[in-house]
XYZ file of C-alpha atoms in Angstrom:
661
model
C -29.465 -190.732 -111.181
C -30.312 -192.936 -114.174
C -29.255 -192.222 -117.738
C -30.013 -194.136 -120.908
C -28.251 -194.695 -124.208
C -30.273 -196.297 -127.036
C -28.520 -197.889 -130.027
C -29.861 -199.639 -133.112
C -28.401 -201.562 -135.987
C -30.393 -200.049 -138.823
C -33.328 -197.889 -137.765
C -32.988 -194.308 -136.503
C -32.051 -193.911 -132.885
C -34.948 -193.707 -130.438
C -35.108 -190.680 -128.179
C -35.660 -191.384 -124.488
C -35.313 -189.863 -121.043
C -35.658 -190.932 -117.415
C -37.211 -189.467 -114.338
C -36.455 -190.898 -110.906
C -39.469 -190.167 -108.740
C -40.570 -191.052 -105.246
C -43.991 -192.039 -103.985
C -45.745 -190.255 -101.150
C -43.931 -192.637 -98.793
C -40.513 -191.865 -100.255
C -40.213 -195.102 -102.233
C -38.304 -194.642 -105.523
C -39.639 -195.606 -108.922
C -38.407 -194.883 -112.402
C -40.516 -193.701 -115.330
C -38.976 -194.149 -118.771
C -40.346 -191.906 -121.514
C -39.481 -193.031 -125.023
C -40.834 -192.580 -128.502
C -42.703 -195.862 -128.237
C -44.130 -196.073 -124.744
C -43.885 -195.063 -121.137
C -42.620 -197.834 -118.879
C -42.446 -197.700 -115.106
C -39.747 -199.548 -113.211
C -40.833 -200.001 -109.619
C -39.162 -201.311 -106.473
C -39.405 -204.913 -107.671
C -37.583 -204.198 -110.952
C -34.825 -202.181 -109.270
C -34.338 -204.952 -106.716
C -34.063 -207.656 -109.376
C -31.582 -205.592 -111.416
C -29.340 -205.319 -108.362
C -29.495 -209.044 -107.554
C -28.658 -210.049 -111.137
C -25.514 -207.909 -110.913
C -24.387 -209.534 -107.641
C -22.551 -212.779 -107.028
C -24.435 -214.473 -104.185
C -21.763 -216.363 -102.244
C -21.254 -217.527 -98.616
C -20.604 -214.734 -96.101
C -19.628 -215.079 -92.459
C -21.063 -213.171 -89.538
C -21.148 -213.938 -85.813
C -19.108 -217.136 -86.399
C -21.722 -218.465 -88.828
C -21.627 -218.864 -92.593
C -24.662 -217.878 -94.681
C -24.814 -219.275 -98.250
C -26.228 -217.345 -101.220
C -25.853 -214.006 -99.449
C -24.434 -210.521 -100.022
C -23.116 -207.781 -97.770
C -24.083 -204.159 -97.290
C -20.860 -203.039 -98.967
C -21.512 -205.191 -102.049
C -25.035 -203.830 -102.440
C -23.847 -200.214 -102.058
C -20.970 -200.656 -104.507
C -23.183 -202.210 -107.182
C -25.931 -199.623 -106.817
C -23.309 -196.874 -107.125
C -22.623 -197.829 -110.778
C -25.339 -200.187 -111.935
C -25.780 -200.813 -115.675
C -28.817 -202.514 -117.160
C -28.698 -203.273 -120.905
C -31.685 -204.584 -122.829
C -31.760 -205.645 -126.486
C -34.995 -206.117 -128.398
C -35.429 -207.711 -131.813
C -38.105 -206.599 -134.222
C -38.872 -206.039 -137.904
C -37.105 -203.209 -139.735
C -39.696 -200.464 -140.426
C -38.073 -199.855 -143.821
C -37.899 -203.524 -144.774
C -40.197 -205.754 -142.645
C -38.525 -208.927 -143.884
C -35.349 -207.930 -142.034
C -34.780 -208.178 -138.284
C -33.017 -205.393 -136.403
C -31.793 -205.179 -132.822
C -32.274 -202.168 -130.538
C -30.028 -202.056 -127.472
C -30.790 -199.704 -124.581
C -28.408 -199.234 -121.655
C -29.581 -197.645 -118.409
C -26.976 -196.517 -115.870
C -27.813 -195.845 -112.223
C -25.506 -193.873 -109.968
C -26.068 -192.983 -106.323
C -24.231 -192.276 -103.083
C -23.722 -194.879 -100.393
C -26.439 -193.352 -98.202
C -28.890 -193.372 -101.099
C -27.975 -196.993 -101.866
C -28.618 -197.969 -98.243
C -31.963 -196.163 -98.309
C -32.963 -198.044 -101.453
C -31.892 -201.338 -99.883
C -34.096 -200.469 -96.904
C -37.025 -200.226 -99.332
C -36.158 -203.711 -100.602
C -36.245 -204.932 -97.002
C -39.564 -203.202 -96.299
C -41.018 -204.926 -99.390
C -39.938 -208.277 -97.903
C -37.594 -209.018 -100.797
C -34.478 -209.480 -98.632
C -33.890 -210.197 -94.949
C -31.037 -210.106 -92.466
C -29.375 -213.528 -92.608
C -28.295 -213.483 -88.949
C -31.503 -211.902 -87.608
C -34.530 -212.420 -89.906
C -36.775 -210.554 -87.460
C -34.812 -207.334 -87.919
C -36.499 -204.674 -90.064
C -33.455 -202.400 -90.457
C -30.858 -202.496 -93.231
C -27.655 -202.214 -91.233
C -24.282 -200.806 -92.239
C -22.420 -204.086 -91.706
C -24.961 -206.733 -92.428
C -25.289 -209.938 -94.427
C -28.505 -210.423 -96.372
C -30.315 -213.216 -98.213
C -33.304 -213.320 -100.530
C -36.754 -214.138 -99.176
C -39.144 -216.565 -100.943
C -40.971 -213.513 -102.315
C -37.669 -212.003 -103.475
C -36.801 -215.205 -105.370
C -40.217 -215.223 -107.045
C -39.770 -211.609 -108.180
C -36.229 -212.356 -109.374
C -37.367 -215.393 -111.368
C -40.051 -213.383 -113.151
C -37.644 -210.547 -113.910
C -35.047 -212.921 -115.400
C -37.632 -214.676 -117.533
C -39.380 -211.499 -118.769
C -36.146 -209.760 -119.753
C -34.217 -212.671 -121.275
C -31.407 -212.580 -118.703
C -28.858 -215.348 -118.408
C -29.361 -216.467 -114.817
C -26.955 -219.393 -114.723
C -24.979 -217.773 -111.893
C -28.178 -217.830 -109.789
C -29.222 -221.422 -110.524
C -27.838 -222.690 -107.208
C -29.926 -220.117 -105.340
C -33.189 -221.223 -106.944
C -32.295 -224.871 -106.347
C -31.568 -224.548 -102.631
C -33.959 -221.949 -101.175
C -37.748 -221.876 -100.744
C -39.649 -219.891 -103.374
C -43.067 -218.293 -103.117
C -45.206 -220.427 -105.425
C -47.915 -217.836 -106.175
C -47.623 -214.063 -105.852
C -50.611 -211.749 -106.192
C -49.763 -208.574 -108.125
C -51.812 -205.407 -107.684
C -51.594 -203.058 -110.645
C -50.295 -199.522 -110.091
C -50.703 -196.100 -111.616
C -47.818 -195.115 -113.865
C -47.933 -191.526 -112.585
C -47.215 -192.159 -108.888
C -46.773 -195.971 -108.604
C -49.694 -196.242 -106.187
C -52.023 -199.253 -106.194
C -55.201 -198.705 -108.233
C -58.000 -199.440 -105.759
C -61.395 -200.672 -106.918
C -63.989 -203.056 -105.504
C -62.883 -205.852 -107.818
C -59.236 -205.404 -106.771
C -60.075 -205.431 -103.052
C -62.283 -208.489 -103.555
C -59.492 -210.391 -105.336
C -56.960 -209.350 -102.681
C -59.273 -210.325 -99.825
C -60.005 -213.766 -101.288
C -56.295 -214.429 -101.564
C -55.800 -213.038 -98.039
C -58.325 -215.348 -96.335
C -57.702 -218.387 -98.545
C -60.046 -220.988 -99.934
C -61.083 -222.016 -96.449
C -60.540 -220.811 -92.882
C -56.841 -221.359 -92.163
C -56.653 -222.202 -88.475
C -53.165 -222.813 -87.085
C -52.695 -226.564 -86.473
C -52.248 -227.354 -82.796
C -49.241 -229.594 -82.297
C -46.622 -229.959 -79.601
C -43.931 -230.944 -82.084
C -41.682 -228.292 -83.642
C -42.860 -227.231 -87.089
C -40.464 -227.283 -90.022
C -39.931 -223.686 -91.313
C -40.711 -224.693 -94.892
C -43.936 -226.415 -93.807
C -44.875 -223.393 -91.687
C -44.331 -221.090 -94.664
C -46.512 -223.339 -96.842
C -49.291 -223.238 -94.220
C -49.113 -219.421 -94.102
C -49.323 -219.180 -97.884
C -52.821 -220.702 -97.795
C -54.205 -217.583 -96.126
C -53.982 -215.550 -92.957
C -53.781 -217.882 -89.961
C -56.862 -217.589 -87.774
C -57.775 -218.126 -84.137
C -60.777 -217.857 -81.810
C -60.842 -215.001 -79.326
C -62.998 -214.524 -76.231
C -63.878 -210.984 -75.227
C -66.173 -209.380 -72.690
C -69.604 -208.436 -73.935
C -70.200 -204.672 -74.019
C -73.453 -205.045 -72.023
C -72.386 -207.455 -69.270
C -69.308 -207.436 -67.071
C -68.984 -211.179 -66.657
C -70.411 -212.315 -69.985
C -67.926 -213.534 -72.602
C -68.405 -213.643 -76.353
C -66.499 -216.101 -78.540
C -65.351 -214.496 -81.793
C -64.439 -216.829 -84.638
C -62.133 -216.217 -87.606
C -59.871 -213.729 -85.789
C -56.313 -212.632 -86.545
C -53.735 -210.223 -85.167
C -53.413 -206.886 -86.949
C -49.631 -207.137 -87.270
C -49.906 -210.696 -88.637
C -52.127 -209.341 -91.419
C -49.500 -206.780 -92.393
C -46.796 -209.464 -92.458
C -48.935 -211.727 -94.645
C -49.723 -208.998 -97.175
C -46.028 -208.103 -97.453
C -44.976 -211.751 -97.904
C -47.504 -213.015 -100.456
C -48.512 -209.989 -102.547
C -46.756 -207.220 -104.449
C -47.364 -204.829 -101.533
C -44.034 -203.102 -100.809
C -44.177 -202.151 -97.136
C -46.194 -202.165 -93.940
C -47.715 -198.760 -94.660
C -49.087 -199.917 -97.999
C -50.257 -203.161 -96.376
C -52.059 -201.159 -93.692
C -53.847 -199.131 -96.368
C -55.065 -202.342 -98.015
C -56.213 -203.668 -94.629
C -58.055 -200.382 -94.033
C -59.799 -200.960 -97.368
C -60.941 -204.357 -96.018
C -62.528 -202.471 -93.120
C -64.116 -199.894 -95.449
C -65.676 -202.644 -97.575
C -67.063 -204.355 -94.461
C -64.918 -207.478 -94.864
C -63.180 -207.324 -91.463
C -63.990 -205.590 -88.160
C -62.089 -204.703 -84.994
C -62.639 -207.102 -82.088
C -60.402 -205.511 -79.465
C -57.311 -203.380 -78.948
C -56.113 -203.897 -75.386
C -53.125 -201.638 -75.532
C -52.341 -199.448 -72.561
C -53.250 -195.800 -72.634
C -49.627 -194.701 -72.897
C -48.803 -197.116 -75.725
C -48.346 -195.531 -79.124
C -50.859 -196.387 -81.812
C -50.508 -196.113 -85.581
C -53.903 -195.868 -87.237
C -54.379 -195.815 -91.011
C -57.547 -194.309 -92.438
C -58.709 -194.542 -96.055
C -61.630 -192.733 -97.683
C -63.768 -193.386 -100.701
C -67.287 -193.187 -102.037
C -70.093 -195.228 -100.498
C -73.023 -196.493 -102.607
C -75.504 -196.076 -99.727
C -78.558 -198.202 -99.047
C -77.833 -201.609 -97.533
C -74.335 -201.783 -98.967
C -71.628 -202.818 -96.452
C -69.218 -200.333 -98.060
C -68.633 -197.174 -96.023
C -66.913 -193.895 -96.828
C -64.002 -194.441 -94.412
C -62.033 -197.399 -93.137
C -59.681 -197.454 -90.158
C -57.010 -200.057 -89.378
C -55.050 -200.086 -86.120
C -51.446 -201.248 -86.468
C -50.824 -202.169 -82.822
C -49.459 -205.299 -81.189
C -52.705 -205.875 -79.247
C -55.214 -205.197 -82.021
C -57.362 -208.173 -83.044
C -59.629 -208.227 -86.091
C -62.166 -210.768 -87.307
C -63.655 -211.676 -90.661
C -67.250 -210.451 -90.852
C -70.258 -212.254 -92.296
C -69.828 -210.100 -95.391
C -66.190 -211.197 -95.536
C -67.196 -214.859 -95.298
C -69.688 -214.379 -98.117
C -67.085 -212.579 -100.232
C -64.514 -215.306 -99.526
C -67.062 -217.870 -100.810
C -66.106 -220.328 -98.112
C -69.689 -221.637 -98.029
C -69.583 -222.327 -101.782
C -66.166 -224.004 -101.953
C -65.730 -227.752 -101.950
C -63.936 -227.601 -98.608
C -66.511 -225.381 -96.923
C -65.841 -223.381 -93.791
C -63.544 -225.473 -91.661
C -64.388 -225.474 -87.949
C -61.875 -223.993 -85.579
C -60.003 -226.309 -83.177
C -61.987 -224.857 -80.252
C -65.406 -225.129 -81.832
C -67.727 -228.133 -81.691
C -70.386 -226.463 -83.778
C -71.040 -227.253 -87.381
C -70.858 -224.634 -90.059
C -73.303 -221.923 -88.994
C -72.922 -219.809 -92.111
C -76.053 -219.907 -94.236
C -75.779 -219.642 -97.964
C -77.475 -216.776 -99.722
C -80.401 -217.566 -101.955
C -79.963 -217.973 -105.692
C -82.236 -214.937 -106.180
C -79.858 -212.786 -104.153
C -76.876 -214.140 -106.066
C -78.626 -213.256 -109.324
C -79.233 -209.742 -108.031
C -75.516 -209.396 -107.238
C -74.477 -210.591 -110.688
C -76.632 -207.906 -112.317
C -75.047 -205.164 -110.232
C -71.462 -206.043 -111.050
C -69.182 -203.333 -112.374
C -67.326 -203.992 -115.679
C -64.172 -204.903 -113.747
C -66.120 -207.275 -111.494
C -67.835 -208.811 -114.493
C -64.504 -209.620 -116.099
C -63.402 -211.375 -112.924
C -66.764 -213.155 -112.598
C -66.555 -214.614 -116.112
C -63.265 -216.364 -115.331
C -65.012 -218.650 -112.817
C -66.364 -220.728 -115.721
C -62.889 -222.203 -116.171
C -63.740 -224.658 -113.388
C -66.494 -226.143 -115.538
C -64.228 -226.274 -118.571
C -61.605 -228.234 -116.629
C -64.274 -230.772 -115.738
C -63.927 -233.867 -117.905
C -67.735 -234.265 -117.980
C -68.421 -230.741 -119.222
C -71.347 -231.100 -121.654
C -71.245 -228.892 -124.724
C -71.252 -228.984 -128.529
C -68.345 -230.393 -130.532
C -67.143 -226.909 -131.476
C -67.195 -225.696 -127.869
C -65.512 -228.942 -126.807
C -62.548 -228.193 -129.048
C -62.306 -224.673 -127.658
C -62.554 -226.007 -124.117
C -59.783 -228.556 -124.640
C -57.551 -225.801 -126.003
C -58.207 -223.675 -122.913
C -57.647 -226.681 -120.675
C -54.290 -227.401 -122.253
C -53.204 -223.782 -121.933
C -54.054 -223.825 -118.251
C -52.370 -227.204 -117.691
C -49.159 -225.914 -119.262
C -49.166 -222.798 -117.066
C -49.685 -224.677 -113.780
C -46.497 -226.494 -112.654
C -48.179 -229.340 -110.754
C -50.744 -229.997 -113.464
C -48.065 -229.804 -116.137
C -45.892 -232.311 -114.292
C -48.797 -234.748 -113.985
C -49.660 -234.233 -117.657
C -46.036 -234.964 -118.595
C -46.159 -238.270 -116.719
C -49.372 -239.157 -118.533
C -47.768 -238.402 -121.904
C -44.692 -240.426 -120.998
C -46.841 -243.419 -120.096
C -48.454 -243.058 -123.520
C -45.086 -242.686 -125.323
C -45.660 -239.117 -126.537
C -43.843 -236.972 -123.970
C -41.792 -235.400 -126.753
C -44.861 -233.385 -127.860
C -44.952 -231.361 -124.646
C -41.164 -231.065 -124.454
C -40.935 -229.712 -127.999
C -43.731 -227.200 -127.407
C -42.069 -225.887 -124.231
C -38.600 -225.640 -125.747
C -39.853 -223.735 -128.792
C -41.773 -221.384 -126.490
C -38.576 -220.756 -124.541
C -36.637 -220.231 -127.777
C -39.145 -217.642 -129.062
C -39.024 -215.700 -125.810
C -35.234 -215.625 -125.790
C -35.108 -214.533 -129.419
C -37.192 -211.412 -128.823
C -35.342 -209.946 -125.859
C -32.116 -210.261 -123.884
C -30.786 -208.209 -120.995
C -27.774 -207.988 -118.719
C -26.937 -206.185 -115.487
C -23.485 -205.317 -114.186
C -21.876 -202.853 -111.820
C -18.186 -202.697 -112.710
C -17.558 -200.149 -115.459
C -16.262 -201.699 -118.638
C -14.965 -199.368 -121.375
C -16.560 -199.867 -124.794
C -14.757 -202.341 -126.985
C -13.423 -200.761 -130.240
C -14.060 -202.431 -133.556
C -12.200 -202.408 -136.848
C -14.559 -199.744 -138.188
C -13.750 -197.440 -135.294
C -17.198 -197.808 -133.682
C -17.696 -198.803 -130.083
C -19.574 -201.794 -128.769
C -21.467 -201.370 -125.524
C -21.737 -204.108 -122.865
C -25.331 -204.606 -123.998
C -24.238 -205.313 -127.556
C -21.590 -207.737 -126.319
C -24.280 -209.564 -124.353
C -26.481 -209.628 -127.452
C -23.705 -211.175 -129.553
C -23.169 -213.906 -126.974
C -26.921 -214.351 -126.745
C -27.204 -214.729 -130.521
C -24.603 -217.500 -130.538
C -26.507 -219.320 -127.787
C -29.749 -218.943 -129.751
C -28.228 -220.578 -132.813
C -27.077 -223.482 -130.678
C -30.547 -223.812 -129.151
C -32.297 -223.647 -132.525
C -30.324 -226.553 -133.885
C -30.435 -228.484 -130.624
C -34.223 -228.456 -131.034
C -33.830 -229.587 -134.641
C -31.420 -232.433 -133.836
C -33.520 -233.589 -130.855
C -37.006 -233.599 -132.360
C -36.955 -233.058 -136.136
C -33.814 -234.559 -137.688
C -34.195 -238.022 -139.255
C -33.809 -240.750 -136.598
C -33.393 -238.128 -133.864
C -33.513 -239.045 -130.209
C -37.089 -237.860 -129.659
C -38.385 -237.614 -133.188
C -41.821 -236.043 -133.497
C -44.600 -237.778 -135.393
C -45.595 -234.876 -137.643
C -46.797 -234.328 -141.175
C -44.108 -235.005 -143.801
C -44.917 -231.712 -145.491
C -43.906 -229.742 -142.387
C -40.706 -231.730 -141.998
C -39.769 -231.378 -145.668
C -40.450 -227.626 -145.622
C -38.007 -227.154 -142.725
C -35.341 -229.377 -144.301
C -35.727 -227.564 -147.611
C -35.205 -224.174 -145.990
C -32.078 -225.361 -144.134
C -30.667 -226.811 -147.354
C -31.263 -223.553 -149.206
C -29.645 -221.427 -146.481
C -26.618 -223.651 -145.910
C -25.935 -224.052 -149.629
C -26.063 -220.289 -150.107
C -23.871 -219.484 -147.081
C -21.248 -222.218 -147.113
C -21.627 -223.916 -150.472
C -22.061 -227.206 -148.606
C -25.322 -229.078 -149.149
C -27.398 -229.849 -146.074
C -26.969 -233.478 -145.037
C -29.479 -233.553 -142.186
C -26.977 -232.433 -139.538
C -25.032 -229.224 -139.034
C -21.463 -228.879 -137.853
C -20.515 -226.261 -135.211
C -18.575 -224.146 -137.717
C -21.668 -223.932 -139.952
C -23.871 -222.496 -137.215
C -22.067 -219.149 -137.023
C -23.242 -218.281 -140.540
C -26.856 -217.802 -139.450
C -28.124 -214.247 -138.907
C -31.152 -212.970 -136.984
C -33.442 -212.837 -140.019
C -32.730 -216.476 -140.861
C -33.303 -217.459 -137.221
C -36.660 -215.712 -137.325
C -37.624 -217.777 -140.365
C -36.733 -220.923 -138.430
C -38.987 -219.703 -135.618
C -41.881 -219.338 -138.069
C -41.351 -222.902 -139.268
C -41.047 -224.143 -135.678
C -44.278 -222.315 -134.813
C -46.165 -224.170 -137.538
C -44.965 -227.471 -136.096
C -45.712 -226.190 -132.597
C -49.299 -225.391 -133.594
C -49.686 -228.891 -135.026
C -48.348 -230.470 -131.824
C -50.517 -228.280 -129.584
C -53.656 -229.199 -131.542
C -52.720 -232.866 -131.316
C -52.299 -232.716 -127.530
C -55.527 -230.724 -127.076
C -57.727 -233.021 -129.166
C -56.183 -236.388 -128.330
C -54.287 -236.264 -125.018
C -56.196 -233.747 -122.876
C -59.620 -235.501 -122.988
C -57.983 -238.759 -121.887
C -55.866 -237.021 -119.252
C -58.831 -235.288 -117.577
C -60.530 -238.671 -117.090
C -57.598 -240.290 -115.264
C -57.918 -241.056 -111.516
C -54.761 -239.085 -110.719
C -56.154 -235.949 -112.316
C -59.438 -236.397 -110.449
C -57.531 -236.821 -107.180
C -55.518 -233.690 -107.849
C -58.668 -231.701 -108.583
C -60.169 -232.795 -105.274
C -57.389 -231.001 -103.379
C -59.168 -227.691 -103.586
C -56.765 -225.815 -101.351
C -53.965 -226.370 -103.851
C -55.918 -225.365 -106.985
C -57.254 -221.871 -107.262
C -58.378 -222.473 -110.842
C -61.496 -224.236 -109.561
C -63.042 -220.821 -108.882
C -60.379 -218.453 -110.095
C -61.196 -214.793 -109.527
C -57.957 -213.426 -110.948
C -55.911 -214.162 -114.028
C -53.076 -216.650 -113.566
C -49.793 -216.238 -115.436
C -46.669 -218.318 -115.456
C -43.609 -216.451 -114.244
C -42.484 -216.366 -117.866
C -45.746 -214.706 -118.865
C -46.128 -211.531 -120.894
C -43.935 -208.568 -120.062
C -47.043 -206.377 -120.028
C -49.584 -208.028 -117.692
C -53.334 -207.667 -118.192
C -54.577 -204.137 -117.579
C -51.223 -202.424 -118.140
C -51.340 -201.994 -121.889
C -50.158 -198.459 -122.704
C -52.944 -198.052 -125.244
C -55.642 -198.707 -122.646
C -56.900 -196.649 -119.751
C -55.481 -197.630 -116.366
C -58.438 -199.263 -114.645
C -56.570 -201.436 -112.169
C -56.714 -205.131 -111.539
C -54.979 -208.089 -109.954
C -53.184 -211.094 -111.390
C -51.236 -214.009 -109.961
C -47.857 -215.198 -111.212
C -46.914 -218.829 -110.642
C -43.283 -219.768 -110.038
C -41.925 -222.285 -112.528
C -38.794 -222.892 -110.452
C -40.794 -223.892 -107.374
C -43.041 -226.126 -109.471
C -40.096 -227.811 -111.181
C -38.426 -229.031 -107.987
C -40.406 -232.267 -107.541
C -39.838 -232.987 -111.221
C -36.102 -232.319 -110.951
C -35.787 -234.687 -107.995
C -37.525 -237.398 -110.010
C -35.106 -236.882 -112.890
C -32.158 -237.532 -110.584
C -33.704 -240.827 -109.493
C -35.058 -241.790 -112.881
C -32.148 -240.767 -115.098
C -32.437 -243.771 -117.380
C -36.081 -243.181 -118.118
C -35.510 -239.489 -118.875
C -31.869 -239.150 -120.020
C -32.235 -235.594 -121.342
C -33.500 -234.306 -117.999
C -36.348 -232.387 -119.582
C -37.739 -229.684 -117.390
C -41.111 -227.997 -117.577
C -39.548 -224.543 -117.284
C -40.748 -222.024 -119.850
């Protein structure tokens, strides 16, 4: 049962309460009601809180050692007394020039059986797996468990969003595969169920089938597990199936673009925010209802059990492929295929790669494109949600170096291009190399480090399981673990603020920025004023460690404002000078040609870095819940090639800059 204790430095205490609820499938989720907003913590958040509190170390089972793992006992013990503290900085309502800190501590307590049941939900959501037997679907009493690629992606986003110090998990991110892109389906805050609409199902289906037909490569050599996982991430793996024609006994029909029903459930659990086979089956049934997939055969025996999921909804009528009901058979023998409507929705015929022929087919692409008149008719009948998705496709044109437009629109386009480049790990890494070759890599590095500094300033969190009594102070008050974490976090922020100054802005610094003298003098003047007032020592261009402790949160916020002005200057410089040159380079053109790796060419959902906003699009508390889908991109997975290069090229990049936000 969760409880919460809010504390603030200056402003009145905020009232709050918690309700632990369960979905119709028995999955727990937590709704926090406070004076400011209502926030839902779902299975993914509860999972990440647990993992942050654990120490992932080697465990032995069946005479084998499994690194970065945890046991059933450790999970149950931590869930029995789990504390999550979060501190937020913001302006004082009474005096906006001041910064105050609000610390909220949430405590979870549950029995061992309840902890095991919750861990089973984590397993069903494909966040953890049995280290000794990955095929097992049961959370056992004496098991050893490791994080899945999806679990690592969720954990990375949770750490980044909540300002958690994840140093004790760095070795896990560095040594295990991470899901690069995860599709999130937005949920209702009332019951945590996915908000289903035509635009959401369309976005999910396009991610499900991939940019082109993903036929399993036929090779006699064993496939590396990491390579196999990468191939699966491109879309559901397809095959051709021959089946008897319903009219003739000996006549066979060859069905293209087929897949096993159970394989579809596994894919949806691994690469989307779906949290179990039942929820995956409901989404697959929606594919059937919208006419995107159809049953080919189900050759199970009469006495075999069959689990069939049926969904219902409204049907527009007329020639629409959408029906009122959709049925999906979750059996080992069930085979489904992608329909002509599914192929049209997937836009395989419009992509640069086209519809790739199956290994067993000698025919060319038989799919005919729809006429431009029909496409125009579709665009007029789009719902508001579909229209929002449709408008994002124009980003492909804006990323094109030859995009013809007015000077004003060109500036706007270059700004959008740069924002997208920064958010995409591979593009950002290539852009960094381009800047380095042009002796201005420090611009991107400064922008990223200030962005990281701003995010850390606003929020910090910690998770622990062992009960620690409050630490008394000289005034007789008590300091909670969350406040202790905030104090340590504040000290680290001061160090980071002046590391940025000494690296990029101090006279003759290692990577000195080429910025306007007025901006540089304004920052130096503020530091001189503060240090003279606090220590009586004039500012000499560098700060000693003992001087740093004198800075408070309000003064740090002023430094952020000054850094932001420089950051804006640097961003404008990169957008107007570097991006147009970068988009004309052969390496960028070659990267764009690899369509299967770049969804931005015809993006139908919003892409966020894993350090993106805490409230994703469509989940603003002040807006009506209309549903939607968005993709988060792992920064850790994207940084790995860059980190390997830094090890080899240490002399050329001595600071070991990373592109992590």
